[in-house]
XYZ file of C-alpha atoms in Angstrom:
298
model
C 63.215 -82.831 -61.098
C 65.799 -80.497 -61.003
C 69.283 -81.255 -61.454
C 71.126 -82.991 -58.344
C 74.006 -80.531 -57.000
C 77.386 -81.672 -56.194
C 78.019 -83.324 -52.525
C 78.017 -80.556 -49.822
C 81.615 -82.703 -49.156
C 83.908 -85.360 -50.854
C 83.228 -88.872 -50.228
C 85.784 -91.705 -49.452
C 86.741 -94.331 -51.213
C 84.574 -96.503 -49.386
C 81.719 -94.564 -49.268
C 81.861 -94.208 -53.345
C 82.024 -97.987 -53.573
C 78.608 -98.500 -51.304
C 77.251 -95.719 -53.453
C 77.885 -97.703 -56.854
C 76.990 -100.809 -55.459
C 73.505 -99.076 -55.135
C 73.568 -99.238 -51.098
C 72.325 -95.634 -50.775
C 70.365 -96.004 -47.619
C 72.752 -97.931 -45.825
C 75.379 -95.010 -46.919
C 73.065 -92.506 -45.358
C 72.520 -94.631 -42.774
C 76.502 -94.706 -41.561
C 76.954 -90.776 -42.872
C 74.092 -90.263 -40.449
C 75.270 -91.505 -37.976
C 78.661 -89.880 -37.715
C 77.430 -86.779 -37.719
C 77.248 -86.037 -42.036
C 73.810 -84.994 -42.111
C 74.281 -83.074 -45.483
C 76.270 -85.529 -46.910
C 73.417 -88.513 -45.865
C 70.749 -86.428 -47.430
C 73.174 -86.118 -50.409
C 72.916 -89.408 -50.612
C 69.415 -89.837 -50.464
C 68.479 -87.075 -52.813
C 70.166 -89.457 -55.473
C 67.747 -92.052 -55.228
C 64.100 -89.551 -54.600
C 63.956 -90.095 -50.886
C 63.498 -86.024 -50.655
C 61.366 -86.733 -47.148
C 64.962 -88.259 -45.671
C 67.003 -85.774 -47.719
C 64.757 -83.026 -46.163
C 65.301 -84.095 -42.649
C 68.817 -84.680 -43.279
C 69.719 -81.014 -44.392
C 67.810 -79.239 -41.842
C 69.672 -81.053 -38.878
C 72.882 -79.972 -41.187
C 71.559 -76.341 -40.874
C 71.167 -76.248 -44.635
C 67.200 -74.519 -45.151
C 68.064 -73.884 -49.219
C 68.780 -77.628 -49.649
C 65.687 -78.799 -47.111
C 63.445 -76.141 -49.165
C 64.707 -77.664 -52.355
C 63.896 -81.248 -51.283
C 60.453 -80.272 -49.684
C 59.619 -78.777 -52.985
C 60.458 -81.965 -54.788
C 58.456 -83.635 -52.032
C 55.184 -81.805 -52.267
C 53.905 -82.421 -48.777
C 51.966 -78.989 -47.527
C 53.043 -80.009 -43.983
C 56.818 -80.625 -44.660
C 57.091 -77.853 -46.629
C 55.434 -75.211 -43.730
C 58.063 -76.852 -41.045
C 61.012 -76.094 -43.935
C 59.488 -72.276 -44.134
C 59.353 -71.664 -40.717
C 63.197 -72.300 -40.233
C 63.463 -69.971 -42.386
C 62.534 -67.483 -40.098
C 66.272 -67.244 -38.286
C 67.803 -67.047 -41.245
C 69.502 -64.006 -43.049
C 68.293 -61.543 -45.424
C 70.081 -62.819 -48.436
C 69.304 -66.482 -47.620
C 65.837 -65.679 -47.412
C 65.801 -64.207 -51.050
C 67.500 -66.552 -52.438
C 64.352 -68.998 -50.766
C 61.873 -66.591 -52.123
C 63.377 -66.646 -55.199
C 63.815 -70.453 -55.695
C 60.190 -70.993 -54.640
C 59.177 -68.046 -57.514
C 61.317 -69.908 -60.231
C 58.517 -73.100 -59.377
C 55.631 -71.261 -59.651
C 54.756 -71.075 -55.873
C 53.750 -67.582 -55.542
C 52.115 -68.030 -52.175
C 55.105 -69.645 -50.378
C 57.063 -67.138 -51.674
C 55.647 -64.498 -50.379
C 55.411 -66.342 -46.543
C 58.713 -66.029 -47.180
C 58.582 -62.265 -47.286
C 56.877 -62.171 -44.567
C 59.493 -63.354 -42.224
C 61.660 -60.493 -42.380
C 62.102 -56.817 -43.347
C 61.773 -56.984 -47.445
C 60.268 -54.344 -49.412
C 56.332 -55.186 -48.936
C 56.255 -54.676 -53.085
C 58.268 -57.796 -53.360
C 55.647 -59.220 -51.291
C 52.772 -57.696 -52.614
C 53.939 -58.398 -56.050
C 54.257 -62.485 -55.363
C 50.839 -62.317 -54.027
C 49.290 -60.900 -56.985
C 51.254 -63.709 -59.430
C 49.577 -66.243 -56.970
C 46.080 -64.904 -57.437
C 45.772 -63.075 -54.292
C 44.909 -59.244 -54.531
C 43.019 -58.894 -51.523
C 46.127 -59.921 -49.411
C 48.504 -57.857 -51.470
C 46.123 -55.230 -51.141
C 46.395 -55.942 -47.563
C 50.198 -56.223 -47.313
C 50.704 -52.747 -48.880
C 48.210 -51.235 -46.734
C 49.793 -52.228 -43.650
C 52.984 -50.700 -45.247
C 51.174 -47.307 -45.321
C 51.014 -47.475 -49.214
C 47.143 -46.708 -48.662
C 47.105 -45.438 -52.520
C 48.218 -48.166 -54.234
C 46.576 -50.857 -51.683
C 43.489 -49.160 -53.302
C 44.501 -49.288 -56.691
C 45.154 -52.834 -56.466
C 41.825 -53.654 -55.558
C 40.193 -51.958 -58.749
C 37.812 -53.029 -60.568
C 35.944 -53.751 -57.257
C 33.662 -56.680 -57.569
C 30.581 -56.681 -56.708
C 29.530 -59.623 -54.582
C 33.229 -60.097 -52.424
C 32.608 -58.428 -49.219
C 35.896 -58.457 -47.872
C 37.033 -56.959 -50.847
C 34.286 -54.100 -50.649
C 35.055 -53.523 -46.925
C 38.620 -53.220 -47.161
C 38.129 -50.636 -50.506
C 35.620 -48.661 -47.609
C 38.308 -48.561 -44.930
C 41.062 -47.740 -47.479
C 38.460 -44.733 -48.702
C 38.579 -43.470 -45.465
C 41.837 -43.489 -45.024
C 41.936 -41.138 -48.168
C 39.696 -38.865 -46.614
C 36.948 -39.777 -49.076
C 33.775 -40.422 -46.798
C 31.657 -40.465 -49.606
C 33.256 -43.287 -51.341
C 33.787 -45.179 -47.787
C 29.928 -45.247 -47.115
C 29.089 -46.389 -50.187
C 31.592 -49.223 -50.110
C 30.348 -50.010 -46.868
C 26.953 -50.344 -47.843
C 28.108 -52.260 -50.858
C 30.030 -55.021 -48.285
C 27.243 -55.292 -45.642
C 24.841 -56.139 -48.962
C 27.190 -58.488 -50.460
C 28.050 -60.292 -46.752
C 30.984 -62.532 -45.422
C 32.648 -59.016 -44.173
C 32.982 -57.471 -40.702
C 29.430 -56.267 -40.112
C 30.499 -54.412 -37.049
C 33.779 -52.491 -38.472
C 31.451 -51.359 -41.160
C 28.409 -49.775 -38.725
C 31.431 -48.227 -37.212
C 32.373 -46.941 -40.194
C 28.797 -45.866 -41.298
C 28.171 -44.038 -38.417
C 31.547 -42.631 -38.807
C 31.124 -41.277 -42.032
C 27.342 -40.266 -41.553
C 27.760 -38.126 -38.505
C 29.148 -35.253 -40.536
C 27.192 -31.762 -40.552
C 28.664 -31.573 -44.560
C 26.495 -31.158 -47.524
C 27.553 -34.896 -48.798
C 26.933 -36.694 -45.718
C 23.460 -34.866 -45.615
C 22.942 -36.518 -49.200
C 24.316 -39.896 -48.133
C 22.177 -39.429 -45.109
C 18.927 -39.250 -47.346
C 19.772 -41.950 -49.849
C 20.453 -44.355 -46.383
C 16.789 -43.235 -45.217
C 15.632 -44.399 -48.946
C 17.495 -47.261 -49.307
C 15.933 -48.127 -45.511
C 12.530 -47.513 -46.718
C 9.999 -50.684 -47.107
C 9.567 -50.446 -50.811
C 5.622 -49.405 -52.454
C 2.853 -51.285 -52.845
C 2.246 -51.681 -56.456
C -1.168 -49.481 -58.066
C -4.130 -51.526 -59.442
C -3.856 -52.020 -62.815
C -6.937 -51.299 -64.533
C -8.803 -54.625 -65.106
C -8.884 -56.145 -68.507
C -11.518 -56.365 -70.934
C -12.108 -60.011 -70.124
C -12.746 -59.901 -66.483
C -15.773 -59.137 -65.376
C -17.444 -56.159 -64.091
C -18.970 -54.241 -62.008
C -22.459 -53.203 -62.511
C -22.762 -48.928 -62.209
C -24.469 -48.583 -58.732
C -28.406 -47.386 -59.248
C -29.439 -45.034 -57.849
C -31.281 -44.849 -54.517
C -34.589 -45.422 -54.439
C -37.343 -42.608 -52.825
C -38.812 -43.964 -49.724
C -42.219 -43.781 -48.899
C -42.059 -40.570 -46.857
C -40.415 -39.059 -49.863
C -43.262 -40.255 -52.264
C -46.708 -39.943 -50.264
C -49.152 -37.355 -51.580
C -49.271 -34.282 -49.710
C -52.362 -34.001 -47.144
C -55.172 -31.718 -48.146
C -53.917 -29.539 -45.771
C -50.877 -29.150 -46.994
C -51.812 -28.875 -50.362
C -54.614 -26.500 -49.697
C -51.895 -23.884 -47.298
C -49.022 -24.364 -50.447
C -47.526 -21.835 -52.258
C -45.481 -23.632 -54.313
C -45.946 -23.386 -58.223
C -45.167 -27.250 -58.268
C -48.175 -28.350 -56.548
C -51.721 -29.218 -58.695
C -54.615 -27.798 -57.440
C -56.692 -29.739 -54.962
C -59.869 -31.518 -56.549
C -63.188 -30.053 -55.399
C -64.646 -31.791 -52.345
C -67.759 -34.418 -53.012
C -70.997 -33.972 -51.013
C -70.006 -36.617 -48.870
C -66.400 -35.212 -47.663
C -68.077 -31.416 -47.200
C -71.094 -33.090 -44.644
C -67.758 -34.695 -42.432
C -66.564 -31.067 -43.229
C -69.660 -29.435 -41.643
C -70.307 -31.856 -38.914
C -66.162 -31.864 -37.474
C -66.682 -27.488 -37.622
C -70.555 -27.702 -36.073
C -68.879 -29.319 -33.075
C -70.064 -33.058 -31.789
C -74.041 -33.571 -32.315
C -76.225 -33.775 -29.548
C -77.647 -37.643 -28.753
C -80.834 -39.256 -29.863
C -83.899 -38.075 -27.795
């Protein structure tokens, strides 16, 4: 704990006899209720009651006392109400919060406390950074026009942190570099938890260009759209079985039959044999089918 300061005003006799005799809250108590809020959370700073000592200096319209307590304190919600007052107080009171709250390693707080009035964003920016927070110092700079070094802050981009990605897009744009913007973009829609509407604004933006590179970024859109291949048949392995060749087709009958006598006999081809002579039996049907049909039996 930090070292107590001297009381914001002298004490009586009285009062310095209660406050030996250990009877702090009863002092506070009686300061209190005369009016000597400062002095009654004096009092109870001495003894760790910082959530007394807290209220206490902010009725006494002291915030740098009530910010130190609240720090000592280390409730989240007591120390947002002491920030907020804050908020009507000067320039130079306000730095001396910020840096009080930098001296104790709360970045973060600090920099809310840049954020109430008109300091230089850097200081801002800066205290976000020493708290871990890029992306809203990134932010904080970019609002301040500093589109440049918003960017700059934000480098290496990571991969998989779409809000990241999408402001590095909208920042690219900014800069007048489409090509960088789309990509971005297409980099935050893949990696999600971004705006997915800013960014098909921003797409369609930077893809309705009649330029050479938005033709390209066009293309490689199409292809990255594109259901991928099927994969090719690998040729089977040794061990699987298979196929047999396919025979081949069989002649059919037509194609086989022997060729009628006729046929043979009125051929000219080479290929055919030559027809067998005709037994005595096939020249009489010969004879009797040219004579005509024979007359009956008397």
């Amino acid at each position: 704990m930090a070292a107590v300061p001297a009381p914001p005003e002298p004490l009586t006799d009285d009062e310095r006899r209660l406050l030996a005799q250990g009877r702090h809250e009863a002092l506070a108590h009686a300061l209190a209720l005369s009016g000597r809020h400062a002095a009654a959370g004096w009092v109870l700073e001495q003894i760790w009651e910082f959530a007394g000592a807290c209220e206490h200096y902010a009725r006494a319209g002291r915030p740098l006392d009530a910010l130190r307590a609240a720090i000592e304190l280390g409730r989240p919600d007591v120390l947002d109400r002491i920030i907020a007052v804050f908020s009507a107080a000067d320039a130079d009171t306000r730095q001396q919060a910020a840096a009080m709250l930098q001296r104790k390693g709360r970045h973060a707080d600090a920099a809310r406390i840049f954020a109430l009035g008109d300091h230089d964003p850097e200081a801002r920016a800066g205290a976000l950074v020493r708290a871990g927070d890029r992306l809203g110092a990134a932010r904080v700079l970019a609002e301040a026009d500093r589109v440049r070094e918003a960017l700059a802050l934000l480098e290496p981009l990571p991969e998989r942190h779409g809000p990241t990605l999408q402001l590095a897009a909208e920042l690219s744009w900014e800069l007048g570099d489409a090509e960088a913007a789309v990509r971005r973009a297409q980099a935050a829609i893949r990696a999600g938890g971004a705006d997915r509407a800013a960014l098909s604004r921003l797409l369609a933006r930077g893809l309705g260009g009649p330029s050479a590179t938005t033709s390209r970024l066009r293309s490689s859109c199409r292809a990255a759209a594109r259901p991928p291949r099927a994969p090719r048949c690998r040729r089977a392995s040794s061990s699987a079985p298979r196929c047999p060749p396919a025979s081949p087709a069989r002649p059919t009958r037509a194609s086989t039959a022997s060729p009628s006598p006729r046929s043979r006999s009125t051929s000219s081809s080479p290929s055919f044999k030559k027809a067998a002579p005709a037994t005595p039996r096939s020249r009489t049907r010969s004879r009797r089918s040219t004579a005509g049909p024979s007359p009956p039996p008397p």
